[in-house]
Each structure stands twice: as structure tokens, then as C-alpha cells.
XYZ file of C-alpha atoms in Angstrom:
341
model
C 34.133 -76.119 31.670
C 31.115 -73.778 31.499
C 29.571 -72.739 34.809
C 26.316 -70.764 34.988
C 25.044 -69.452 38.296
C 21.416 -68.324 38.579
C 20.881 -65.766 41.344
C 18.027 -63.463 42.413
C 17.069 -60.627 40.056
C 19.395 -57.663 40.062
C 22.410 -59.544 41.436
C 25.648 -59.921 39.603
C 27.200 -63.245 38.761
C 30.531 -64.176 37.346
C 30.612 -66.873 34.703
C 33.676 -69.002 34.244
C 34.607 -70.284 30.796
C 37.573 -72.686 30.579
C 38.712 -71.560 34.014
C 38.963 -67.903 32.929
C 36.689 -65.272 34.480
C 34.468 -63.363 32.066
C 32.940 -59.950 32.464
C 30.165 -59.428 34.965
C 26.683 -60.281 33.773
C 23.406 -59.172 35.317
C 20.627 -61.739 35.193
C 16.948 -61.012 35.637
C 14.713 -63.304 37.625
C 12.549 -65.383 35.305
C 8.857 -64.605 35.831
C 5.759 -66.323 34.480
C 4.876 -65.085 30.992
C 1.499 -63.795 32.163
C 3.241 -61.594 34.713
C 5.719 -60.143 32.245
C 2.941 -59.426 29.729
C 1.021 -57.469 32.350
C 4.155 -55.555 33.284
C 4.893 -54.626 29.672
C 1.405 -53.556 28.703
C -0.203 -52.305 31.888
C -0.783 -48.662 32.641
C -2.927 -46.162 30.800
C 0.061 -43.836 30.402
C 1.876 -46.087 27.928
C 2.809 -44.016 24.869
C 4.134 -45.958 21.900
C 3.409 -45.208 18.244
C 3.681 -47.580 15.306
C 4.303 -45.138 12.460
C 3.835 -46.479 8.931
C 4.932 -43.980 6.301
C 7.819 -42.951 4.066
C 11.483 -42.617 4.999
C 14.192 -40.484 3.427
C 17.931 -40.586 4.046
C 18.328 -36.841 3.571
C 15.770 -34.315 4.786
C 12.576 -34.330 6.796
C 9.390 -35.919 5.519
C 7.394 -38.967 6.588
C 8.896 -40.922 9.450
C 11.966 -38.648 9.481
C 9.845 -35.627 10.373
C 7.328 -37.463 12.587
C 9.630 -39.445 14.862
C 11.684 -36.674 16.478
C 8.743 -34.497 17.644
C 6.904 -37.515 19.022
C 9.992 -38.547 20.970
C 10.463 -35.026 22.312
C 6.855 -35.142 23.527
C 7.368 -38.384 25.396
C 6.454 -41.119 22.926
C 8.372 -44.215 21.955
C 8.184 -44.480 18.175
C 8.565 -47.605 16.054
C 8.946 -46.465 12.409
C 7.874 -48.893 9.700
C 8.827 -47.522 6.303
C 6.584 -47.680 3.236
C 9.456 -46.457 1.039
C 13.117 -45.715 1.598
C 14.281 -42.937 -0.674
C 17.478 -40.925 -0.899
C 15.432 -37.722 -0.497
C 11.869 -36.564 -1.057
C 10.367 -36.351 -4.522
C 10.628 -32.552 -4.714
C 14.292 -32.860 -5.700
C 15.369 -33.232 -9.328
C 15.780 -36.971 -8.736
C 15.307 -39.571 -6.019
C 16.349 -43.185 -5.637
C 15.349 -46.062 -3.417
C 13.070 -49.063 -2.902
C 9.309 -49.117 -2.390
C 8.082 -51.697 0.120
C 5.328 -54.098 -0.877
C 2.492 -55.641 1.094
C 4.361 -58.931 1.660
C 7.296 -57.122 3.259
C 4.906 -55.153 5.448
C 3.108 -58.329 6.533
C 6.413 -60.058 7.314
C 7.702 -57.228 9.499
C 4.390 -56.954 11.332
C 4.352 -60.728 11.821
C 7.631 -60.382 13.701
C 6.060 -57.867 16.062
C 3.062 -60.132 16.502
C 5.084 -63.283 17.206
C 7.038 -61.465 19.899
C 3.763 -60.363 21.550
C 4.563 -56.671 21.105
C 1.205 -55.507 19.761
C -0.379 -54.671 23.142
C 2.356 -52.073 23.709
C 1.055 -49.749 20.992
C -1.167 -46.913 22.152
C -1.295 -45.303 18.692
C -1.014 -46.097 15.008
C 0.026 -43.287 12.657
C -0.060 -43.721 8.882
C 1.155 -41.329 6.192
C 2.489 -41.698 2.665
C 1.725 -45.078 1.110
C 2.073 -45.522 -2.657
C 0.812 -49.071 -3.148
C -2.901 -49.996 -2.892
C -2.112 -53.555 -1.766
C 0.222 -52.193 0.911
C -2.583 -49.882 2.048
C -5.040 -52.763 2.184
C -2.579 -54.628 4.427
C -2.606 -51.601 6.749
C -6.317 -52.241 7.267
C -5.505 -55.741 8.511
C -2.849 -54.292 10.817
C -5.317 -51.821 12.337
C -7.704 -54.637 13.198
C -4.964 -56.774 14.762
C -3.673 -53.862 16.819
C -7.192 -53.170 18.077
C -7.603 -56.808 19.069
C -4.417 -56.496 21.126
C -5.358 -53.083 22.553
C -9.007 -52.018 22.173
C -8.029 -48.483 23.258
C -5.632 -48.003 20.345
C -5.970 -44.598 18.655
C -5.496 -44.579 14.885
C -4.385 -41.275 13.342
C -4.673 -41.414 9.553
C -2.973 -38.840 7.340
C -4.225 -39.855 3.861
C -1.275 -38.498 1.901
C -2.327 -38.448 -1.750
C -1.651 -35.024 -3.203
C -1.763 -31.262 -2.815
C -2.600 -28.149 -4.810
C -4.624 -30.136 -7.323
C -1.855 -32.651 -8.037
C -2.286 -36.361 -7.263
C 1.022 -38.057 -6.473
C -0.134 -41.580 -5.664
C -1.859 -44.133 -7.935
C -5.577 -43.403 -8.235
C -6.234 -47.007 -7.158
C -5.526 -45.954 -3.567
C -8.648 -43.791 -3.431
C -11.290 -46.534 -3.109
C -9.117 -48.391 -0.572
C -8.854 -45.281 1.577
C -12.528 -44.440 1.117
C -14.025 -47.886 1.730
C -11.526 -49.730 3.911
C -9.177 -47.373 5.774
C -11.201 -44.243 6.560
C -13.872 -46.116 8.598
C -11.121 -47.500 10.864
C -9.605 -44.122 11.816
C -10.208 -42.163 15.018
C -8.506 -38.985 13.772
C -7.910 -37.967 10.166
C -5.751 -35.050 8.950
C -6.193 -34.502 5.185
C -5.475 -31.281 3.352
C -8.123 -29.529 1.243
C -7.293 -31.394 -1.966
C -7.313 -34.776 -0.213
C -10.737 -34.000 1.245
C -12.008 -33.344 -2.277
C -10.522 -36.601 -3.524
C -12.082 -38.657 -0.733
C -15.535 -37.045 -0.691
C -15.643 -36.595 -4.491
C -16.902 -33.047 -3.972
C -15.250 -29.675 -4.419
C -14.454 -27.767 -1.236
C -14.557 -24.113 -2.229
C -16.437 -22.580 0.709
C -16.749 -22.998 4.463
C -20.197 -24.485 3.997
C -18.577 -27.151 1.813
C -15.947 -27.726 4.510
C -18.571 -28.639 7.108
C -20.423 -30.836 4.637
C -17.166 -32.678 4.024
C -16.544 -32.974 7.771
C -19.968 -34.573 8.164
C -19.071 -37.055 5.406
C -16.187 -38.273 7.566
C -18.218 -38.253 10.783
C -20.872 -40.455 9.165
C -18.122 -43.007 8.621
C -17.321 -43.085 12.326
C -14.382 -40.697 12.530
C -14.484 -38.714 15.767
C -12.020 -35.927 14.902
C -11.452 -34.460 11.434
C -8.771 -31.834 10.851
C -8.158 -30.127 7.527
C -4.547 -29.177 8.079
C -4.537 -26.428 5.440
C -6.823 -24.804 2.887
C -6.853 -21.754 0.601
C -10.159 -20.532 2.041
C -8.588 -17.758 4.096
C -7.973 -14.154 3.147
C -5.161 -13.377 0.669
C -1.866 -14.465 2.185
C -3.603 -16.542 4.838
C -4.200 -20.288 5.028
C -7.178 -21.526 7.006
C -7.233 -24.793 8.959
C -10.424 -26.446 10.195
C -11.332 -28.964 12.877
C -14.581 -30.743 13.587
C -15.296 -33.163 16.399
C -18.265 -35.506 16.293
C -20.951 -33.982 18.546
C -18.368 -31.390 19.567
C -16.831 -28.070 18.544
C -16.171 -26.794 15.058
C -13.017 -24.696 14.932
C -10.902 -22.693 12.505
C -7.456 -21.095 12.713
C -6.115 -18.484 10.292
C -2.436 -19.069 9.480
C -0.415 -16.288 7.817
C 1.810 -17.605 5.042
C 5.536 -17.236 5.621
C 8.264 -16.455 3.100
C 7.804 -15.731 -0.580
C 4.411 -16.256 -2.183
C 5.593 -19.265 -4.184
C 7.557 -20.843 -1.329
C 6.381 -24.390 -0.580
C 7.653 -26.712 2.129
C 7.549 -30.495 2.039
C 6.751 -32.515 5.163
C 4.570 -29.976 6.955
C 1.494 -32.220 6.758
C 3.466 -35.147 8.193
C 4.695 -32.922 11.006
C 1.159 -31.658 11.656
C -0.208 -35.201 12.050
C 2.504 -36.245 14.502
C 2.103 -33.116 16.626
C -1.675 -33.453 16.697
C -1.365 -37.095 17.784
C 0.934 -36.150 20.650
C -1.090 -33.214 21.967
C -4.436 -34.978 21.621
C -3.141 -37.768 23.852
C -2.316 -35.291 26.598
C -5.493 -33.197 26.561
C -9.207 -33.524 25.840
C -9.374 -29.781 25.114
C -9.395 -30.075 21.329
C -9.060 -26.294 20.812
C -5.850 -26.250 22.859
C -4.568 -29.299 20.973
C -5.278 -27.563 17.650
C -3.563 -24.350 18.788
C -0.434 -26.099 20.100
C -0.089 -28.129 16.916
C -0.270 -25.010 14.744
C 2.068 -23.116 17.097
C 4.884 -25.656 16.816
C 4.384 -26.100 13.084
C 4.547 -22.353 12.464
C 7.622 -22.052 14.663
C 9.423 -24.708 12.610
C 8.456 -22.945 9.372
C 9.554 -19.560 10.767
C 12.969 -20.949 11.683
C 13.241 -22.576 8.249
C 12.353 -19.346 6.422
C 14.855 -17.393 8.520
C 17.636 -19.682 7.314
C 16.755 -19.249 3.606
C 18.645 -16.923 1.282
C 16.778 -13.591 1.201
C 14.101 -15.020 3.484
C 12.813 -17.217 0.692
C 12.111 -14.327 -1.683
C 13.638 -15.724 -4.824
C 14.903 -19.076 -6.103
C 15.409 -21.643 -3.352
C 16.949 -25.101 -3.692
C 15.073 -28.148 -2.418
C 17.728 -28.858 0.195
C 17.463 -25.279 1.510
C 13.722 -25.775 2.042
C 14.179 -28.778 4.328
C 12.442 -28.102 7.641
C 14.706 -26.926 10.472
C 13.328 -29.575 12.773
C 16.188 -30.250 15.171
C 16.842 -26.529 15.542
C 13.197 -26.115 16.665
C 13.451 -28.458 19.654
C 12.367 -25.856 22.212
C 9.335 -24.762 20.184
C 8.209 -28.382 19.833
C 8.590 -29.125 23.533
C 6.997 -25.862 24.683
C 4.748 -24.440 21.944
C 4.034 -20.734 22.294
C 0.457 -20.222 21.135
C -0.100 -17.027 19.163
C -2.845 -18.049 16.723
C -6.105 -18.813 18.518
C -8.872 -21.152 17.368
C -12.240 -19.626 16.509
C -15.248 -21.648 17.577
C -17.852 -21.640 14.822
C -20.763 -23.529 16.422
């Protein structure tokens, strides 16, 4: 005999199966669906990110480097992987599947059917290597905005760096014509800005012209996460807000001159998303993002053989993310933003 007792929410009941007592079960009072929907989605302080980008088993790039900082800063994160690789592509080899647009649509359909879309306060996108997959992201943005008109979309258009394109060139027109106009915040590097605007960025005047290109397409906040426009040994990051401040931060390079880290742009985008949610002071947001990023790099360099001056293996260059927990939670600002307008 199966006996089920329904009691008020929060009470404990004992179910009996075949005369034997089972373990205690806690039942919740059934409420009308409209009530539960309001409970799950109400409140302007909801912080949940749908993060669509790469995943690696070993190391820290894409969703692996974005999720932990966002969680430390108070966000729930739902990672949706565009690829699942053994490690990032800077190693001598990598293995793993690349997701296609049908798989993306199927996973998102599951979220939609379970009425989860209103819970998302933010969408974050990073590395995507398939133009049809990227086009499907555009559909996802629109559906998320229908569910939550206040959704903030942070787009990191990961396509290349240092003059090297590492995605199919067919992604460019999709980003330019379909994805960019949907974003609220965009965080390209210097090379990605050149790819999108189809203009060289070799001076600060060219930087602001490029920023205006994005603003004309409706993007409120544009951040160039790194450029080679600083003094020797110094990177220079730029930020422009539509009808707002124009800022720059000089960032001293760390480690050997040829030392390159993978995943720093992904980390930058996640940190900027988190801090921009908490403050409307865009200069402070910019400074805190750079502060945590530089602290992670400093800790990583300190763990390298000879401080990174000499040959370094790919695995040794993996960001010391977990070890930088304190610096992510409480960034210590040293580098200040310069206002240029």
C-alpha cells in the first residue's frame, strides 16, 4: 500500500510503502503558477548570467575563467558551452567537440520550456567558432529580452589577437550586422576593433573614431580591453560611454617581454559585467576590473620559473585564478582611469 499525506508547506511527513516507513520527506505547499513565477523572477537584485562561450577541461579560458569570478561577486552562472576542449588552443594539441547551432537551440529550448528565461539578468558571450551558432545567439538575445526587457548583454567578440584571426572569417559579418547592434556592453581588443570597423586603430584619435562606430550602432559602453598604444612596456585600455566619459588606463606589462597569457580577455569581460551591475560609476568599474585582472596576472607571473623570463610551458601560463580569490572579491585599485573628455 502507498500512502501519501499532503500537509502545509514546511512540515514533514512520513510516507509508508508496503507497511515500511521511509525517510522523512519535506513537501512544499503547491501555489498557483502565476505566484511562483513572480517569486522566482521578482526583485531588481536578481543576478544570474547565461554565459555562452568555450569550455576547457584543463586550464582557465572561456566559461572556466568567467564562472568563478562571477560567483565570487554574487552571481549565479549558467554556463552554456560553445566548445568543449581538453585544453585551450595554445597547447601543442587539443581535442574535443564543437557545438553546433542545433545543439544550442535544443539546450535553450529546455530553458524556455521550463520558464527559466525571466531569471536571467545578464547574457555574456565569448568565443564562438561557428557562424550559424553565432546567428542562433542573436535569436537567444531577442528571446531573453522578451522575457526580461532589462536584460544586459555583454558581448566579448572573441575573434583574434596580435594580428592573428582564429575564427572563420564568416563570423565577421554576423557580428557586425546581427550581434553588435544587440549588445549593451562590448569588450573587444584592439585587433578585434579593427576587424569589426574595417579600419586600422593606430592612434588615440582612431580609437575614439572606432568607439563612435559602435555607439552609432546603439552600444552604450565600449571597452577596448587592451591595446599597444601605450608607452614601451605599457598596454593602454580605453572606455567610452555613449554621451558619457571617455577614459584610459595605462597597464604595465608583467613578466618577460614575450610572455602571453590566454584567457585574460574572458576574465576582463566577466569582471566588468559584475562591477558594472553594482555601480553606475563607470570609472570605478573600469579601475576595479583592471585591478583584479592585474592581480591575477601578478600571481601567475610569480609562480612561473624565473618570473617568466625564459621558456614557459603552456600549462605554467594558466591563470592562477583560484589562488586570487581575495583580489577578485576585494580589488585593490592602483591604476587610475584618466578622463579624456
